[in-house]
Coordinates of C-alpha atoms and ligand atoms in Angstrom, one line a residue:
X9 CA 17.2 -37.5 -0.7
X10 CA 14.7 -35.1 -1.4
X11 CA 13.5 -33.9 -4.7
X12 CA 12.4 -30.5 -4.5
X13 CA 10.5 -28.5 -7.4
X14 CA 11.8 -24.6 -6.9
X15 CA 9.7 -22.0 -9.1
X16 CA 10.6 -18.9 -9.9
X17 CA 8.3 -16.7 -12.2
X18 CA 9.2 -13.1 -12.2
X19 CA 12.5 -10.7 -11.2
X20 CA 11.6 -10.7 -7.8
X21 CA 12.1 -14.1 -7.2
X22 CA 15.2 -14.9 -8.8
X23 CA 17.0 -13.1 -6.1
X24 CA 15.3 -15.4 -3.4
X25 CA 15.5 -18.6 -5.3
X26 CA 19.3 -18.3 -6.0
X27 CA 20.3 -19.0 -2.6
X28 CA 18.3 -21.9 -1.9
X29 CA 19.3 -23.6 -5.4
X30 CA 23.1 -22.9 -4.8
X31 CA 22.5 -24.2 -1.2
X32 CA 20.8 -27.3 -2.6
X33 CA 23.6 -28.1 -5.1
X34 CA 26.1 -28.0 -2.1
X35 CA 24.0 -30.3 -0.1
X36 CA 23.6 -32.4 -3.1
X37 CA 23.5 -35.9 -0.8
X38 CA 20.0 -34.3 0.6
X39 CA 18.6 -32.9 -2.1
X40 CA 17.7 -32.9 -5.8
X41 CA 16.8 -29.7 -7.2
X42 CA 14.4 -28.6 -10.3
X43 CA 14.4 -25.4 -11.2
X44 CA 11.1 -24.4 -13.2
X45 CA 10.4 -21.1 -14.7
X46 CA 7.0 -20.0 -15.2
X47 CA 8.4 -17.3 -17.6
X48 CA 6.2 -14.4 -16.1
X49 CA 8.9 -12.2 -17.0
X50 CA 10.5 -13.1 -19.9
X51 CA 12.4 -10.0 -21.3
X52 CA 16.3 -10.4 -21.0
X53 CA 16.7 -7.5 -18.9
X54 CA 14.1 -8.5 -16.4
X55 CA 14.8 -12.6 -16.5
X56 CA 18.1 -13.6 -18.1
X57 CA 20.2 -11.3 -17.4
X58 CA 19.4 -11.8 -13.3
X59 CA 20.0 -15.9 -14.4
X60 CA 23.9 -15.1 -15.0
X61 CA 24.3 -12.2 -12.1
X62 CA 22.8 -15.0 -10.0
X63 CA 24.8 -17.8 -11.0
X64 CA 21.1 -19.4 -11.3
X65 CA 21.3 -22.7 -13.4
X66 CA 19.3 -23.0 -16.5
X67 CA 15.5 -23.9 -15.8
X68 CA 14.8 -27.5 -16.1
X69 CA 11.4 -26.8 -17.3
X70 CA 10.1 -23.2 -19.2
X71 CA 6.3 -22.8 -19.0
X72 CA 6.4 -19.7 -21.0
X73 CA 3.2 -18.1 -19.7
X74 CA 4.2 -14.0 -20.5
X75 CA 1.9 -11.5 -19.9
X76 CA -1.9 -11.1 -19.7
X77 CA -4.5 -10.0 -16.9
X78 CA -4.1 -11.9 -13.8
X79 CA -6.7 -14.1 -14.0
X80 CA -4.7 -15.3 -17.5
X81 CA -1.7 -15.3 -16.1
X82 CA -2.6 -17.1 -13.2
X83 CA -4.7 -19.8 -14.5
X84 CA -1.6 -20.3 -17.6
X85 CA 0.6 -21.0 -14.8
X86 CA -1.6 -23.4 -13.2
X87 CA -2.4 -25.2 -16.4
X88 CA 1.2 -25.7 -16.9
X89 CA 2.8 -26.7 -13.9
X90 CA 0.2 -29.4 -13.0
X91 CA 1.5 -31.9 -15.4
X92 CA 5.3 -31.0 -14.3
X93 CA 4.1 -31.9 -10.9
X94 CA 2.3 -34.7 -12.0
X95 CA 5.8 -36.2 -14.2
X96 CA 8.3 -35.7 -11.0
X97 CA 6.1 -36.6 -8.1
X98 CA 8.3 -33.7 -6.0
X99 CA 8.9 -34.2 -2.3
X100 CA 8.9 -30.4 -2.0
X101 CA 7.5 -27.4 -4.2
X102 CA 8.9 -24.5 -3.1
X103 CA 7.6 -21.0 -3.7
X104 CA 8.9 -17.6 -3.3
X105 CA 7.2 -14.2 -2.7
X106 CA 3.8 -13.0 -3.4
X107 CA 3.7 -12.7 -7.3
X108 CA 1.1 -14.9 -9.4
X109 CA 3.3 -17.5 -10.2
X110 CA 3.4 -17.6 -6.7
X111 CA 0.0 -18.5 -5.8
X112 CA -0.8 -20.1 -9.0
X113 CA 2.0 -23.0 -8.2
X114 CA 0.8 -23.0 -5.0
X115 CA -2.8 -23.6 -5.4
X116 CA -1.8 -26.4 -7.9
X117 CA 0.3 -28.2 -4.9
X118 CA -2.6 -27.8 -2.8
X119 CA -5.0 -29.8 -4.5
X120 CA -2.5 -32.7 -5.9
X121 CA -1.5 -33.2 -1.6
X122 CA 1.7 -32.5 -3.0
X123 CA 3.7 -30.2 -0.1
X124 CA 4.8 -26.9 -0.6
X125 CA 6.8 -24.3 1.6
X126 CA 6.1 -20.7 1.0
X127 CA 9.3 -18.6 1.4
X128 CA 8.8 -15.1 2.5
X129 CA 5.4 -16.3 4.4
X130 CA 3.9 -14.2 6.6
X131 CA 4.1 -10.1 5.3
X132 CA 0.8 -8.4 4.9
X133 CA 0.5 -5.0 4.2
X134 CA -3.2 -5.0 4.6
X135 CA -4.2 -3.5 1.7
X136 CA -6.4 -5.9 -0.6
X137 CA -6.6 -3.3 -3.6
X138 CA -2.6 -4.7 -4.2
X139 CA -2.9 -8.0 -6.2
X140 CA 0.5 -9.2 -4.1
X141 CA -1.5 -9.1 -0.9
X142 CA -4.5 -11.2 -2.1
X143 CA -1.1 -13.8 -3.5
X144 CA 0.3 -13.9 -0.1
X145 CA -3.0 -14.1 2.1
X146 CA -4.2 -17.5 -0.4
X147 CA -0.5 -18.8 -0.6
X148 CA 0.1 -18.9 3.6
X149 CA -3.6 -20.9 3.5
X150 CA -2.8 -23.3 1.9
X151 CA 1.0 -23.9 1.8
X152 CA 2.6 -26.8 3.8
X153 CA 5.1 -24.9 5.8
X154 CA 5.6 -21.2 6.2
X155 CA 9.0 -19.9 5.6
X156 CA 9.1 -15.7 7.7
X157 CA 11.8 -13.8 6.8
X158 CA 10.9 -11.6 10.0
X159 CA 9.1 -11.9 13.5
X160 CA 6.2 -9.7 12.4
X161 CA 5.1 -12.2 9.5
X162 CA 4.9 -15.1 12.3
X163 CA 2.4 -12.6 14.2
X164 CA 0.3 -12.0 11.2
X165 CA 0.4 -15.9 10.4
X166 CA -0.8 -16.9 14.2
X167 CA -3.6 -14.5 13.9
X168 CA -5.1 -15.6 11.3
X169 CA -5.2 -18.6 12.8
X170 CA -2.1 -20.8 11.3
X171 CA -0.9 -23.3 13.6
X172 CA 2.3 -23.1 14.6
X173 CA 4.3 -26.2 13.6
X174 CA 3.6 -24.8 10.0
X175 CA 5.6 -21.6 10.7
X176 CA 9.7 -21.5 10.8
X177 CA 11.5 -18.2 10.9
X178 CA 14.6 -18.6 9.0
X179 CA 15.1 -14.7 8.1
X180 CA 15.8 -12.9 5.1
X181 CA 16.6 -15.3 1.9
X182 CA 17.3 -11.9 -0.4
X183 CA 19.8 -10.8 1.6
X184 CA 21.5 -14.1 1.2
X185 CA 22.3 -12.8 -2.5
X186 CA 23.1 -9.6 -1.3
X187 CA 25.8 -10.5 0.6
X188 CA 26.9 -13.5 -1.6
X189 CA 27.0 -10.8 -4.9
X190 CA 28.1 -7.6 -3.5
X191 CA 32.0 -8.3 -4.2
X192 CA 31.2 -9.2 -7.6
X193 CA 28.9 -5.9 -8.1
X194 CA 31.6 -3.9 -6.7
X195 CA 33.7 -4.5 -10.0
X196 CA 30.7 -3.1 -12.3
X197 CA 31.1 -0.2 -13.7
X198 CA 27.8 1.1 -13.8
X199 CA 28.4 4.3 -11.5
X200 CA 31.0 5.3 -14.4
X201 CA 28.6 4.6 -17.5
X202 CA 25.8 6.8 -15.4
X203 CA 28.5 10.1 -14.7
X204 CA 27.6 9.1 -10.9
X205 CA 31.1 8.2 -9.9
X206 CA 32.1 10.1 -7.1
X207 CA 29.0 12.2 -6.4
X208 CA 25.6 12.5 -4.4
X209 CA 22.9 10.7 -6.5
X210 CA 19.8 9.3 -5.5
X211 CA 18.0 5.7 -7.2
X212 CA 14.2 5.4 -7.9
X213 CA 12.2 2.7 -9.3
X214 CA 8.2 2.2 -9.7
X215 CA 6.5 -0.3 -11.0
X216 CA 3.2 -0.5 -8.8
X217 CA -0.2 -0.1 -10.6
X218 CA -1.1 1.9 -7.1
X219 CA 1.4 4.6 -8.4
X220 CA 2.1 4.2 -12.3
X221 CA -1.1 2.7 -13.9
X222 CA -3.3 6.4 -12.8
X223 CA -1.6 9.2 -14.4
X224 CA -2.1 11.7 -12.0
X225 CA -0.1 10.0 -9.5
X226 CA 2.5 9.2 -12.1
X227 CA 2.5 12.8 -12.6
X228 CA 2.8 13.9 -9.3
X229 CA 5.5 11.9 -8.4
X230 CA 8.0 12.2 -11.4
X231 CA 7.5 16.1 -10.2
X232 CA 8.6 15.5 -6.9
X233 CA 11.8 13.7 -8.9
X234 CA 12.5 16.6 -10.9
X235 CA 12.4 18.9 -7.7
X236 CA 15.0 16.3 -6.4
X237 CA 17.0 16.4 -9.2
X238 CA 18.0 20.1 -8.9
X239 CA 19.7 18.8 -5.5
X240 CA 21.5 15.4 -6.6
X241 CA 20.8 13.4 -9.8
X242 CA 18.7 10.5 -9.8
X243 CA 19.0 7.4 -12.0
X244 CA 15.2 5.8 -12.7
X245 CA 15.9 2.6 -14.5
X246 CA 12.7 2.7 -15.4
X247 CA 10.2 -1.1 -15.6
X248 CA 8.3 -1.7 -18.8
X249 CA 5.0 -1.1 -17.3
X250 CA 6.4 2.0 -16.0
X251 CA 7.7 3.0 -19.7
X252 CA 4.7 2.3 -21.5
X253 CA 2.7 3.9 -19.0
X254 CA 5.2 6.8 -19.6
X255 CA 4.3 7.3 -23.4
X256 CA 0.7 6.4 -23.0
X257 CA 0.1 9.2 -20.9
X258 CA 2.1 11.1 -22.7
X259 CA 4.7 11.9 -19.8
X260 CA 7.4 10.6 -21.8
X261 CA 8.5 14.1 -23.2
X262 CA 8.5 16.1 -19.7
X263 CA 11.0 13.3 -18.1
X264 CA 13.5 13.9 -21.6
X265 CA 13.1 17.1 -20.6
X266 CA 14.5 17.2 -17.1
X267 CA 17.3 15.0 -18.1
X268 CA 20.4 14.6 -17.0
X269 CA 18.5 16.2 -13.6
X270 CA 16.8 13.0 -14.0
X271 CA 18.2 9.8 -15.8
X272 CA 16.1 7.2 -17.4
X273 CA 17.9 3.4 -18.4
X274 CA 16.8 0.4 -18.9
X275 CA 16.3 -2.2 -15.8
X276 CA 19.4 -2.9 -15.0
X277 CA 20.7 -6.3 -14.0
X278 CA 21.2 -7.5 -10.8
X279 CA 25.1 -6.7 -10.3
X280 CA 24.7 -3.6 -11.9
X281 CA 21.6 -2.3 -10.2
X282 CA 23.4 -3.3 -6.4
X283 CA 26.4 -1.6 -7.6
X284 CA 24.3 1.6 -8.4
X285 CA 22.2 1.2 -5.2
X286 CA 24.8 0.6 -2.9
X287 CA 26.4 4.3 -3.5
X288 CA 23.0 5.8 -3.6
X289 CA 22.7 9.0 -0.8
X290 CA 18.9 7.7 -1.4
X291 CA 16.7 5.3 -2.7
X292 CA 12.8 6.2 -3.8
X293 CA 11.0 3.0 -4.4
X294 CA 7.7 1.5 -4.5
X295 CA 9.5 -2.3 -4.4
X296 CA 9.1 -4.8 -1.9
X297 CA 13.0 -6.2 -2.0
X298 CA 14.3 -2.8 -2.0
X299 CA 13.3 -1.9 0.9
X300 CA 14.8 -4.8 2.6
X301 CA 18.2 -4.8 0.8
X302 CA 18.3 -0.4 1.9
X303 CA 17.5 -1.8 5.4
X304 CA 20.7 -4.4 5.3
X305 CA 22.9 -1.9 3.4
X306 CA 21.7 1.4 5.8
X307 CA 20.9 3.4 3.1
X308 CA 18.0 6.0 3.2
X309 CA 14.9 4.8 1.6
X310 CA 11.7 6.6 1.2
X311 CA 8.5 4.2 0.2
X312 CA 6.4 6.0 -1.8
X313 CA 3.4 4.1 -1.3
X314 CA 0.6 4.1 1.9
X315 CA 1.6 1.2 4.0
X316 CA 4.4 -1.6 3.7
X317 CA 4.2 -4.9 4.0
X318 CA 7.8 -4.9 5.4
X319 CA 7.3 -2.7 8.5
X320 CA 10.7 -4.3 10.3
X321 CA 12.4 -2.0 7.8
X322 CA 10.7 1.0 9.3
X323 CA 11.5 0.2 13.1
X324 CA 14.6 -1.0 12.7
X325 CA 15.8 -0.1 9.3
X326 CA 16.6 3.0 7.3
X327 CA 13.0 3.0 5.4
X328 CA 9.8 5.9 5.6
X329 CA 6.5 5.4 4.4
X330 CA 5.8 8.8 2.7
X331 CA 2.8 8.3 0.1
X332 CA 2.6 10.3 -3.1
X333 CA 2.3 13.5 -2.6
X334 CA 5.2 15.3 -4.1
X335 CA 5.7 18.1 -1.3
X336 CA 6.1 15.5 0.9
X337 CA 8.5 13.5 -1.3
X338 CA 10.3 16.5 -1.7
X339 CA 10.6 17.3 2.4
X340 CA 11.1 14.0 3.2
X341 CA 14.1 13.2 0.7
X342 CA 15.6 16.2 1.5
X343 CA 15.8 15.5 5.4
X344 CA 16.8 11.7 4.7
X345 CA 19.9 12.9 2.6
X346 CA 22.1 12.6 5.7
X347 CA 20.3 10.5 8.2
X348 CA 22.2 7.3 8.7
X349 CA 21.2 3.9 11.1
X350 CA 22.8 1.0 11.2
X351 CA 19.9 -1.9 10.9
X352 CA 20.4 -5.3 10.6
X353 CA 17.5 -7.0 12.1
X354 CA 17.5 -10.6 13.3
X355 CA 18.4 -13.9 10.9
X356 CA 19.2 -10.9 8.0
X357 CA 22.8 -12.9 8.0
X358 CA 23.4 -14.2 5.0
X359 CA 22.7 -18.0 6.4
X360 CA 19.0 -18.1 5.3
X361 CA 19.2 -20.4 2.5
X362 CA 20.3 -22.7 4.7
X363 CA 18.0 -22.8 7.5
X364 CA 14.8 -23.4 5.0
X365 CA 16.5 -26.6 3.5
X366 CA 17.1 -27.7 7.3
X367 CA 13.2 -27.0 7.8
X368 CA 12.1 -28.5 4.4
X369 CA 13.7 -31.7 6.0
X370 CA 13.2 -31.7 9.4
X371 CA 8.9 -31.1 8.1
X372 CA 9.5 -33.9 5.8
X373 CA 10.3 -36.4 8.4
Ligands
UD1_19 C1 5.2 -8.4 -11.1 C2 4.6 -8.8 -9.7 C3 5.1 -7.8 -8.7 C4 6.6 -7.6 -8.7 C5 7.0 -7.2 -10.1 C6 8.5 -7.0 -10.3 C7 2.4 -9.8 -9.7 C8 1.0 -9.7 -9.4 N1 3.2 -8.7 -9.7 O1 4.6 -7.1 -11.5 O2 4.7 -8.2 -7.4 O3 7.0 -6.6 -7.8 O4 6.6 -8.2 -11.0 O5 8.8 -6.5 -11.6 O6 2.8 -11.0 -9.9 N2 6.5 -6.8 -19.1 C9 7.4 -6.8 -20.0 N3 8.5 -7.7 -20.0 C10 8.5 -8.6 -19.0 C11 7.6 -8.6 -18.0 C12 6.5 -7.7 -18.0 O7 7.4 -6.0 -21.0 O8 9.5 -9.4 -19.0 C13 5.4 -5.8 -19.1 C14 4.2 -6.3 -19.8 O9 3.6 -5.3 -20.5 C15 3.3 -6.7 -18.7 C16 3.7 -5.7 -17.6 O10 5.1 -5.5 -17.8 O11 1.9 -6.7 -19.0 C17 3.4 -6.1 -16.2 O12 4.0 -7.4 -16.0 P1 3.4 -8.4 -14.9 O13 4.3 -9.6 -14.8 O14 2.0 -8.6 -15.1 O15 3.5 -7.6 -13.6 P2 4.6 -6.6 -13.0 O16 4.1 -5.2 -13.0 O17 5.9 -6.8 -13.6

């Protein structure tokens, strides 16, 4: 039986861990779960809410860490979770993504020799001004076993020099949840509440400091939105950095004025937000995950950043790279409206989950 620590900190990761602790809980003869939550996000709409979507159980342990600058954040997580280690002598930690509770549970592992298995190993969009790059680069050092969601991430992991009984493709762990929940998202009725039923609309969401923390890019992309908008609404439920950033540059006003052209809600939930995405003509993102989940449901997705992390999604998904600059934006969304692939790249089946408990055991032995 192994006793397995798995961390989630912030939204990103509840989608990844929900999988691997249902899986667990099925294989309960192999393994005993703990669920810790570093409480990185903490606001209902971007933690509790995705807990009941999920079907996530209730964190055994709640280090409550919140907000502050990363090197805060970070070194609260750190403080915290050594002494969890420390009481339950884990067989396994198991980490998730690239965001500081990430690396911050992972570094602690490190130095207490206990092991720990990085899920989503591997992607590098090789960009170190983006604090998730420097997370995933220290996390594949100096994690135990390497979890890749694509074939890509084992390329970047052999050259930097990772041996190669550390590395296991098992595929995409999201999309797991994607195809677990998308029945149960189909009987939201957020398409309704939004006057979207029925009709062409598009879905953005921001959250990058790269794009929402400077306010000229800010700027120059919420006009690309509006110039969308006079085509086919789109729905921004809009992040709380993204929202405070809003009203500190004092953008707020110019987005009320281009409603309903363009619609700003709250973060939506997890149900909800698939719901809305899967009907979307278009998605405009700066996520990670969204990419990926536009790739496995072959809807358009521009990435309005410079590079992705994810490139799979670009050669054999639905997703384009297009940068910030809003005639670009504009083009591009305009000739994505009716471009449609089919994509499913390889181990993106719904049986990930699986395969990393059969490598946490077969690495343990
Ligand atoms: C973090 C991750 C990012 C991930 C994103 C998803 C890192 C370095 N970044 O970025 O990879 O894509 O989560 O959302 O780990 N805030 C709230 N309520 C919350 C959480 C945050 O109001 O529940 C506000 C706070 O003002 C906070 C700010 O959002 O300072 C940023 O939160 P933080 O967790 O530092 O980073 P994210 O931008 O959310």
């Amino acid at each position: 039986m192994l006793k397995v620590i798995n961390v989630v900190g912030a939204r990103p990761n509840f989608m990844k861990v929900a999988p691997i602790a249902e899986a667990m809980r099925r294989r309960g003869r192999e393994f005993a779960p703990l669920l810790v939550h570093t409480g990185q996000h903490y606001d209902a709409r971007m933690s509790d809410d995705f807990f009941r979507d999920l079907g996530l159980p209730r964190p055994d342990v709640h280090l409550g860490v919140g907000s502050g600058t990363h090197a805060q954040q970070t070194a609260a997580v750190m403080q915290r979770f050594e002494p969890v280690v420390l009481e339950h002598k884990p067989d396994w930690v198991v980490v998730v993504g690239d965001v500081n509770s990430t690396v911050a549970c992972a570094l602690v592992c490190a130095k207490l020799n206990t092991r720990v298995a990085h899920v989503e190993a591997g992607l590098r969009s090789r960009d170190r001004t983006m604090p998730e790059e420097i997370n995933r680069l220290l996390t594949d050092q100096i994690a135990d076993l390497l979890l890749t969601p694509s074939p890509d991430a084992d390329e970047n992991l052999r050259a930097e020099g990772i041996p190669a009984e550390r590395i296991r493709f098992v595929g995409n762990v999201m999309i797991d949840s994607l195809y677990a929940q998308l029945e149960r998202a189909s009987r939201s009725r957020v398409r309704e509440d939004l006057g979207v039923k029925g009709e062409p609309y598009a879905v953005v969401t921001l959250h990058r400091p790269s794009n929402v923390d400077e306010r000229a890019t800010l700027a120059r992309i919420l006009a690309a939105l509006e110039r969308i908008g006079e085509r086919l609404p789109v729905i921004f439920p809009i992040h709380p950095r993204t929202r405070a950033r809003l009203d500190e540059f004092g953008l707020a006003d110019d987005v009320r004025a281009a409603e309903p052209r363009l619609r700003l809600t709250e973060p939506l939930g997890y149900l909800d937000f698939l719901r809305l995405m899967s009907g979307a003509r278009l998605v405009l993102t700066d996520s990670g995950g969204l990419q990926e989940e536009t790739t496995a449901l072959n809807i358009p997705c521009l990435t309005l950043r410079e590079n992705t992390e994810r490139p799979i999604t670009v050669e054999l998904g639905t997703n384009r790279v297009v940068g910030t600059d809003a005639d670009r934006i504009v083009r591009e969304a305009f000739a994505s409206l009716d471009v449609r692939r089919e994509s499913a790249p390889p181990l993106w089946d719904g049986q990930a989950a699986d395969r990393i408990l059969n490598a946490l055991l077969e690495k343990q032995t």
